[in-house]
Coordinates of C-alpha atoms in Angstrom, one line a residue:
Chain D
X1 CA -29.2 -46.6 2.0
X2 CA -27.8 -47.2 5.9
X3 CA -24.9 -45.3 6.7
X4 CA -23.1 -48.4 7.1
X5 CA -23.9 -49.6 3.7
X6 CA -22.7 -46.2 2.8
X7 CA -19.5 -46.1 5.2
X8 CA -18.4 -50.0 3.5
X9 CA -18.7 -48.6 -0.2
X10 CA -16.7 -45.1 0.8
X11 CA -14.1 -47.6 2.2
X12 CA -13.9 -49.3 -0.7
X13 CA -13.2 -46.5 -2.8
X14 CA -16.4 -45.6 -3.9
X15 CA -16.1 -41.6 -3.9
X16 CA -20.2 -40.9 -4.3
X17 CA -21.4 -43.1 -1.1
X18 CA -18.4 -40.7 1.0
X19 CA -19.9 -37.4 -0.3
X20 CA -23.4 -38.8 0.6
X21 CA -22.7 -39.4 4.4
X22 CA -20.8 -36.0 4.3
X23 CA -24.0 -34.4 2.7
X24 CA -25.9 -36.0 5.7
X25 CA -23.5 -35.6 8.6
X26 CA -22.0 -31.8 7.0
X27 CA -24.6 -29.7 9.4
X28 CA -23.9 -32.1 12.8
X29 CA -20.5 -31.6 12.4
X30 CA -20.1 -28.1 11.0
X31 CA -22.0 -26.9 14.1
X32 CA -20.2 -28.9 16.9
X33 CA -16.9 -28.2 15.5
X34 CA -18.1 -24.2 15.1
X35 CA -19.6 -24.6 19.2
X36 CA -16.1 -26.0 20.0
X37 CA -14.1 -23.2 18.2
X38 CA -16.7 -20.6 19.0
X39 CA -16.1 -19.5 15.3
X40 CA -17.5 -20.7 11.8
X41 CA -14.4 -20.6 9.9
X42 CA -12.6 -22.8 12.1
X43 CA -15.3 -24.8 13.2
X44 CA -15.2 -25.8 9.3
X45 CA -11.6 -26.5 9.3
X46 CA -12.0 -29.0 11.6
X47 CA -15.1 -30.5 10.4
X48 CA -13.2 -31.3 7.4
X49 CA -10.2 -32.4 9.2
X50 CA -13.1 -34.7 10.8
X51 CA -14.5 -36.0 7.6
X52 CA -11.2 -37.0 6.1
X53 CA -10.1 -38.6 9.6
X54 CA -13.1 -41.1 9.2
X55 CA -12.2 -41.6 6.0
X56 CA -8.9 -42.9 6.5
X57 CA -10.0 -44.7 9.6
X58 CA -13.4 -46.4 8.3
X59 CA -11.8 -49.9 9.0
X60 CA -12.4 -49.5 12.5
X61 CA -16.3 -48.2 12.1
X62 CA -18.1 -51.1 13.6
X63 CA -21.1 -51.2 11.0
X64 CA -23.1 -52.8 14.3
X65 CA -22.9 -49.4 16.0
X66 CA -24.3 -46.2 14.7
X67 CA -22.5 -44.0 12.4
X68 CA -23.2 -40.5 13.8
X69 CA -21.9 -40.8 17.2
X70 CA -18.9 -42.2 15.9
X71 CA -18.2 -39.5 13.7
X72 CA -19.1 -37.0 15.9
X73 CA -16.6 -38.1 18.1
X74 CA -13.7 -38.0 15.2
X75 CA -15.0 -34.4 14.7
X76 CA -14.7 -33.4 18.2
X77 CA -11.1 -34.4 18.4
X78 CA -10.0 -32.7 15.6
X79 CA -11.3 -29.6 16.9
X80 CA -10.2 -30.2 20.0
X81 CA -6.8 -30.7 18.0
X82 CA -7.3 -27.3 16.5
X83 CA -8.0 -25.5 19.5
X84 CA -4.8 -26.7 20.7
X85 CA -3.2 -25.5 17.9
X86 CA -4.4 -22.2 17.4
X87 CA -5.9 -19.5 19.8
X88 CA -9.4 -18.7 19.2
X89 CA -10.0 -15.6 18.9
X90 CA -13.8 -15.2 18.1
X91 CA -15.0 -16.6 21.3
X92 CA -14.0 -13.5 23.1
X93 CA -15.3 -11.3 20.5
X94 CA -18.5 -12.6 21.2
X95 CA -18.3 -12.5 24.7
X96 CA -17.4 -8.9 24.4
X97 CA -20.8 -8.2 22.6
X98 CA -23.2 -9.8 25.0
X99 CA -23.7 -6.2 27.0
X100 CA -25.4 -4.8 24.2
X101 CA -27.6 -8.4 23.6
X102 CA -30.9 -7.2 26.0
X103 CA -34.3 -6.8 24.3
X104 CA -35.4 -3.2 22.7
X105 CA -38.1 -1.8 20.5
X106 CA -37.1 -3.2 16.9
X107 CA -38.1 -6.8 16.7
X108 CA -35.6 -7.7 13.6
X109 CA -33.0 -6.3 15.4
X110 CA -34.1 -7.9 18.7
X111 CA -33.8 -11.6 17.0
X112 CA -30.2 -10.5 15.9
X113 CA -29.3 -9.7 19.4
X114 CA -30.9 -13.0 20.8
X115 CA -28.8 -14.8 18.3
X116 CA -25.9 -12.7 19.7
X117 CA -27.0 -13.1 23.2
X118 CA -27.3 -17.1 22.7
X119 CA -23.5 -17.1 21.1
X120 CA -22.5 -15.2 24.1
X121 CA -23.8 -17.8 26.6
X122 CA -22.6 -20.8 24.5
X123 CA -19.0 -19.3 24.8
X124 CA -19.4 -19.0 27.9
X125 CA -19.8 -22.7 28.8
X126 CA -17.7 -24.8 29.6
X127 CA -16.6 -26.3 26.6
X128 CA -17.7 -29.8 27.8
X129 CA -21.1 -29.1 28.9
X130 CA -21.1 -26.8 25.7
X131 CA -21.0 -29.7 23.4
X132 CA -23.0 -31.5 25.5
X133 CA -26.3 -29.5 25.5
X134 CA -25.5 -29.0 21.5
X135 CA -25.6 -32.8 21.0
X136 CA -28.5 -33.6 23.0
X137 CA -30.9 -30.4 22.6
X138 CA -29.5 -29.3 18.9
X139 CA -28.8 -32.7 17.3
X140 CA -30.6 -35.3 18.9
X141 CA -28.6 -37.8 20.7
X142 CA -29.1 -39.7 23.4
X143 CA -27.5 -38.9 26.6
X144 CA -25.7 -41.9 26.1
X145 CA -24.7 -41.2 22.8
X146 CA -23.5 -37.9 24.3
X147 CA -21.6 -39.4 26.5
X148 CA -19.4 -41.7 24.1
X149 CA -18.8 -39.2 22.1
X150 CA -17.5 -37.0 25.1
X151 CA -15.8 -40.2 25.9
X152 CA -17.5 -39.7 29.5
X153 CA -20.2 -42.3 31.6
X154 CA -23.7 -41.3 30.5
X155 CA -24.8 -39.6 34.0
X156 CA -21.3 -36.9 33.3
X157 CA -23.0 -36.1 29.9
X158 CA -26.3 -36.2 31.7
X159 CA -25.3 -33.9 34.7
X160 CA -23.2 -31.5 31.9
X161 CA -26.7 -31.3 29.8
X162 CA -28.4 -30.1 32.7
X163 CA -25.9 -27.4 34.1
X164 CA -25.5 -26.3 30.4
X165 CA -28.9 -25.9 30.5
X166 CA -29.8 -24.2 33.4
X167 CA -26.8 -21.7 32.6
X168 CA -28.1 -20.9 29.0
X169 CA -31.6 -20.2 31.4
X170 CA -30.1 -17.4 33.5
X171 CA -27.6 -15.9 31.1
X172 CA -30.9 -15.8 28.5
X173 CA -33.7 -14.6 31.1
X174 CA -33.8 -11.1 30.0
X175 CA -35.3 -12.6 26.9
X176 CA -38.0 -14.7 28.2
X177 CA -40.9 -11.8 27.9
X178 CA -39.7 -10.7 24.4
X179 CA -40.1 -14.1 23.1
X180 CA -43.6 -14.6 25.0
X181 CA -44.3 -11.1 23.3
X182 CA -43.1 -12.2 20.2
Chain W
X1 CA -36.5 -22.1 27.1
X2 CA -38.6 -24.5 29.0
X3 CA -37.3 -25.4 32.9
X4 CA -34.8 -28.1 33.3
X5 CA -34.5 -31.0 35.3
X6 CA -31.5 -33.4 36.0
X7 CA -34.1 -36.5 35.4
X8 CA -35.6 -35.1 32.3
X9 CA -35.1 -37.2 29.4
X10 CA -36.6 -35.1 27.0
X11 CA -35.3 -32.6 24.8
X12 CA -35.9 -28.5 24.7
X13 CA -37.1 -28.3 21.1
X14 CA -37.1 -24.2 21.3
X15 CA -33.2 -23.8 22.9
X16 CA -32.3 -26.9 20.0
X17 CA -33.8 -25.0 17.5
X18 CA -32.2 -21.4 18.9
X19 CA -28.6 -23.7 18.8
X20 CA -28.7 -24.3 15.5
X21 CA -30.1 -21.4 13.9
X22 CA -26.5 -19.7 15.7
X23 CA -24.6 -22.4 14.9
X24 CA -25.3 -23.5 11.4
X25 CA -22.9 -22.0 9.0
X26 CA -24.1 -20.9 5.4
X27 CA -22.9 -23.1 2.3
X28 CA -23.6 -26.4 3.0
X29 CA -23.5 -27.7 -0.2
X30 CA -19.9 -25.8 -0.5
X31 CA -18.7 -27.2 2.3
X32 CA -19.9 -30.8 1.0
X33 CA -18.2 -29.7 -2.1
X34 CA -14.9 -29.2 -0.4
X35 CA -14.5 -32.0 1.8
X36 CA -15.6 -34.4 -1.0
X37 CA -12.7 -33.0 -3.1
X38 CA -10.1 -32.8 -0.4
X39 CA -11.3 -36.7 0.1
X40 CA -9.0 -37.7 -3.2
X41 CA -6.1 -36.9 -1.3
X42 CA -6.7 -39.8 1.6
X43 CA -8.2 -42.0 -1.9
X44 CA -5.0 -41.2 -3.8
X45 CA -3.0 -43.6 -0.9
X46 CA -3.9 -45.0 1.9
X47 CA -7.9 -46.1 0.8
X48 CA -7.5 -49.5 -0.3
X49 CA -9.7 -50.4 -3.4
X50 CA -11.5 -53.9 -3.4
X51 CA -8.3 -55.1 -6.3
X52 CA -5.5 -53.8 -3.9
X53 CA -7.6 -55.6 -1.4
X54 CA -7.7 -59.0 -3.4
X55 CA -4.0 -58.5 -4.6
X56 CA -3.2 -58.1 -0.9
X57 CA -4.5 -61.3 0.0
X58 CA -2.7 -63.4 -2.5
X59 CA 0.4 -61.5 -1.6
X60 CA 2.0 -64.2 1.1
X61 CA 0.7 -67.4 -0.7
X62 CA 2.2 -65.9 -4.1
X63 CA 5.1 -65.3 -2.2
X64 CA 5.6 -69.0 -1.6
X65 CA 4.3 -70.4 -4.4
X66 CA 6.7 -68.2 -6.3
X67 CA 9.8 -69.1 -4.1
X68 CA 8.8 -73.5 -4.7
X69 CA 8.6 -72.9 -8.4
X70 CA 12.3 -71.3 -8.3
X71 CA 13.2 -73.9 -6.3
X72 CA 11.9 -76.6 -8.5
X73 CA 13.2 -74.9 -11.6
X74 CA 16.6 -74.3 -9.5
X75 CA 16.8 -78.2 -8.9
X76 CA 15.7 -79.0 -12.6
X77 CA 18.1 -76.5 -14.1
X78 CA 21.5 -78.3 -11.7
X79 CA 20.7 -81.5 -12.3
X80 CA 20.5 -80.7 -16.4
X81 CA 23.6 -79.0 -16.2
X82 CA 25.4 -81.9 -14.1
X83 CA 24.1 -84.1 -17.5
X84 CA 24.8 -82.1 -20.2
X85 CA 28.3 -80.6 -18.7
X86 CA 29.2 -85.0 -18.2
X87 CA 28.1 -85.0 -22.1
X88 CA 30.5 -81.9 -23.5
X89 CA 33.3 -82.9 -21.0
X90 CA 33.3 -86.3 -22.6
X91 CA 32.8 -85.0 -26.2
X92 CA 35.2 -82.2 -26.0
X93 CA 38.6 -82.5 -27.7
X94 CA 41.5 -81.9 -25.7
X95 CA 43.7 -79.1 -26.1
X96 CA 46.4 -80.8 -28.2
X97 CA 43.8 -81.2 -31.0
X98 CA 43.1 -78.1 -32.5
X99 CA 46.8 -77.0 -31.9
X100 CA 48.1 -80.4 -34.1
X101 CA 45.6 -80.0 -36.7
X102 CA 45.2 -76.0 -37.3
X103 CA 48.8 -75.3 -36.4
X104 CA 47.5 -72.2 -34.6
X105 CA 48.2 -72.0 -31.4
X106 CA 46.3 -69.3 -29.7
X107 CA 45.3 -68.6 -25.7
X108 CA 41.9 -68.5 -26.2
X109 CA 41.9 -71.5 -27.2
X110 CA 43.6 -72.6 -24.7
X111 CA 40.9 -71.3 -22.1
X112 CA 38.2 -73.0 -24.5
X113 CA 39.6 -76.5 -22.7
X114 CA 37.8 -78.5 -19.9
X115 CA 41.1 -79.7 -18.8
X116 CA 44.5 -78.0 -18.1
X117 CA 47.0 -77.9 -21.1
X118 CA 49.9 -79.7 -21.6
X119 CA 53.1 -77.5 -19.7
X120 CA 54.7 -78.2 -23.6
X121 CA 51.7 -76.9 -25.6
X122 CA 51.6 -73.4 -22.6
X123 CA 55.4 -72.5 -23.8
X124 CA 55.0 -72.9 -27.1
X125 CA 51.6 -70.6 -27.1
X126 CA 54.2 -68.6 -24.8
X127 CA 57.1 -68.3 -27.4
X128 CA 54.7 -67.7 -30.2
X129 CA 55.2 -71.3 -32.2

């Protein structure tokens, strides 16, 4: 079933179709939300606070359009809401640990520090150029779709993908030959 | 991570799947779980269901309908009164009757009349004759 079919019958009341396009939009929106809030926790929080915002505002889907960009947006907002809120405090943890992230002997623990090493840079970001490179390189979408969402003209989310990316290359280089290796 | 380029349309499938092996949180089907359950709080109001939707509709031509058929039955219901209150004002005995014939003089009865009392009949209700 389209999401649109599947965003009408949720409006309606039908509690299976909503839980459906959560199933299918839970990972998108858990892991923008937890790039935005630079912790998992809170990046849940808000996914949620995403999910039931769509919810309540399905009337003004346009069932023309597609569905994920449209929710990702939602989700965005409400962690940007969040932020506001709250301090977060994890993306400075991880910060913290990206001194010890730089390839060694054991490979198992060299993955673990590439993961930590990746966090690092991502919080690092800006946090628009962070989302952007999330949503086109992680998720799929189109520059333009990026852009909507970001609520920015497609050549911002275009240039934010690319500075995002080359940043993520530098901070990351130090890992190049262990992943070659590898 | 391949090289980027401003122009390049295409996507780095290595750095997008590096993203989300750091960014996907464990317990999806939790997660799904929980939102799907905090969902009845936004069904339990403001969702409208497809009967709310249909009452809705009907809502402002009820409205009227209902406020013609009072009308109607308002109209109706005067002009049967103006009738039947001409047919018990003409029927009705006067005050003196009841007084003559029972001998009981009373002030509810006097109230009972459609038309004001005799000033005679009033003092002698008044004097207890």
């Amino acid at each position: 079933m389209q999401d649109a079919e599947l965003a009408a019958l949720a409006q309606a009341g039908d509690r299976e179709a909503f839980g459906e396009l959560v199933a299918r939009y839970a990972a998108q929106a858990r892991r923008l939300a937890t790039a935005i809030l630079g912790d998992p926790d809170d990046g849940d929080d808000a996914a949620q606070d995403g999910f039931l915002a769509a919810l309540k505002h399905l009337g003004r889907f346009d069932p023309e359009r597609p569905f994920g960009p449209w929710l990702m947006r939602i989700v965005a907002n409400a962690a940007g809401d969040r932020r506001r809120r709250r301090r977060v405090r994890k993306t400075e943890q991880i910060s913290g640990r990206q001194a010890a992230a730089t390839p060694g002997p054991d490979v198992e623990t060299d993955r673990q520090r590439f993961r930590i090493a990746l966090q690092a840079a991502l919080a690092e970001l800006p946090e628009r150029q962070r989302m952007a490179v999330v949503l086109f390189d992680a998720e799929g979408y189109t520059h333009r779709e990026v852009g909507e969402i970001l609520n920015v003209p497609e050549g911002t989310a275009r240039s934010d993908v690319f500075h995002a990316r080359r940043a993520l290359r530098e901070k990351l280089e130090a890992w190049n030959d262990w992943k070659e290796e590898g | 991570m391949s090289n980027p380029s401003p122009f390049d349309h295409r996507r780095d499938p290595e750095l997008g799947q590096a993203m989300r092996d750091v960014l996907t949180p464990p317990d999806e089907a939790r997660f799904v779980a929980r939102v799907v359950a905090a969902a009845e709080s936004v069904y339990g109001g403001a969702v409208p269901s497809p009967m709310l939707n249909i009452l809705t509709a009907w809502a402002r031509p009820g409205l009227v309908a209902a406020m013609l058929l009072i009308a109607v039955a308002a109209f109706s219901a005067g002009l049967w009164i103006g009738r039947s209150g001409a047919a018990v004002t003409a029927a009705s005995p006067t005050i003196g009757d009841p007084l003559v014939d029972s001998g009981q003089l009373a002030v509810p009865a006097l109230m009972a009349g459609q038309e004001a009392p005799d000033v005679d009949v009033v003092l002698a209700v008044a004097m207890g004759r």
